[in-house]
């Protein structure tokens, strides 16, 4: 019985790691090392509660919530000795797509406050509703709406002329 639970978790982790990593990269503005750490912390926390996951309707969405909370918790504990990256690592830039657009988006996301960045990632990358985002962040729906509006306005300002590149 115990081996089956471990196998189930390994299957879940293998299927979700890539998606969690992409979301973590957006949350960390391209810091792939921190993104890897956040994914590992998320998977660790998921493993601890895996035996009780039968009570959770959507383990994938729950893992995203755990990731966002791990990110916000990390931001609160962040050491003053840590320095943000000046440039996006080549591994992220080489992943495909328009490099200039990626760089502009990651830089603009990096200028947002951590909670604003979390709202943008959950609402527009994860395509979650306001209510789901509020639950994931332990915030009210009004706070999520306000943060969404302000964060999008900051992104528009930060991207400026780069917005023309983003339009299809």
PDB file of N, CA, C and O in Angstrom, residues 25 27 39 47 60 69 81 90 139 144:
ATOM      1  N   UNK A  25       9.428  30.163 -12.812  1.00  0.00           N
ATOM      2  CA  UNK A  25      10.298  31.083 -13.560  1.00  0.00           C
ATOM      3  C   UNK A  25       9.627  32.438 -13.744  1.00  0.00           C
ATOM      4  O   UNK A  25      10.275  33.476 -13.628  1.00  0.00           O
ATOM      5  N   UNK A  27       7.282  33.683 -11.742  1.00  0.00           N
ATOM      6  CA  UNK A  27       7.206  34.303 -10.417  1.00  0.00           C
ATOM      7  C   UNK A  27       8.543  34.918 -10.013  1.00  0.00           C
ATOM      8  O   UNK A  27       8.582  35.958  -9.366  1.00  0.00           O
ATOM      9  N   UNK A  39      10.242  24.868  -6.814  1.00  0.00           N
ATOM     10  CA  UNK A  39       9.586  23.637  -7.270  1.00  0.00           C
ATOM     11  C   UNK A  39       9.911  22.496  -6.315  1.00  0.00           C
ATOM     12  O   UNK A  39       9.026  21.717  -5.936  1.00  0.00           O
ATOM     13  N   UNK A  47       4.503  16.115  -1.014  1.00  0.00           N
ATOM     14  CA  UNK A  47       4.778  14.750  -0.577  1.00  0.00           C
ATOM     15  C   UNK A  47       4.334  14.538   0.868  1.00  0.00           C
ATOM     16  O   UNK A  47       3.774  13.496   1.207  1.00  0.00           O
ATOM     17  N   UNK A  60      -3.415  19.240  -8.987  1.00  0.00           N
ATOM     18  CA  UNK A  60      -2.592  20.120  -9.821  1.00  0.00           C
ATOM     19  C   UNK A  60      -2.779  21.584  -9.410  1.00  0.00           C
ATOM     20  O   UNK A  60      -1.808  22.324  -9.259  1.00  0.00           O
ATOM     21  N   UNK A  69       2.431  30.157  -2.601  1.00  0.00           N
ATOM     22  CA  UNK A  69       2.666  30.432  -1.180  1.00  0.00           C
ATOM     23  C   UNK A  69       4.131  30.246  -0.803  1.00  0.00           C
ATOM     24  O   UNK A  69       4.666  30.997   0.017  1.00  0.00           O
ATOM     25  N   UNK A  81      21.438  39.791   1.552  1.00  0.00           N
ATOM     26  CA  UNK A  81      22.639  39.501   0.778  1.00  0.00           C
ATOM     27  C   UNK A  81      22.322  39.007  -0.627  1.00  0.00           C
ATOM     28  O   UNK A  81      23.199  38.976  -1.479  1.00  0.00           O
ATOM     29  N   UNK A  90      20.792  32.294 -20.144  1.00  0.00           N
ATOM     30  CA  UNK A  90      20.661  31.837 -21.528  1.00  0.00           C
ATOM     31  C   UNK A  90      19.707  30.661 -21.657  1.00  0.00           C
ATOM     32  O   UNK A  90      19.030  30.524 -22.653  1.00  0.00           O
ATOM     33  N   UNK A 139      -6.141  35.893   0.224  1.00  0.00           N
ATOM     34  CA  UNK A 139      -6.521  37.302   0.123  1.00  0.00           C
ATOM     35  C   UNK A 139      -7.995  37.383  -0.267  1.00  0.00           C
ATOM     36  O   UNK A 139      -8.609  36.394  -0.651  1.00  0.00           O
ATOM     37  N   UNK A 144      -7.499  40.944  -4.866  1.00  0.00           N
ATOM     38  CA  UNK A 144      -6.991  40.358  -6.112  1.00  0.00           C
ATOM     39  C   UNK A 144      -7.355  41.255  -7.292  1.00  0.00           C
ATOM     40  O   UNK A 144      -6.524  41.518  -8.165  1.00  0.00           O
TER      41      UNK A 144
END
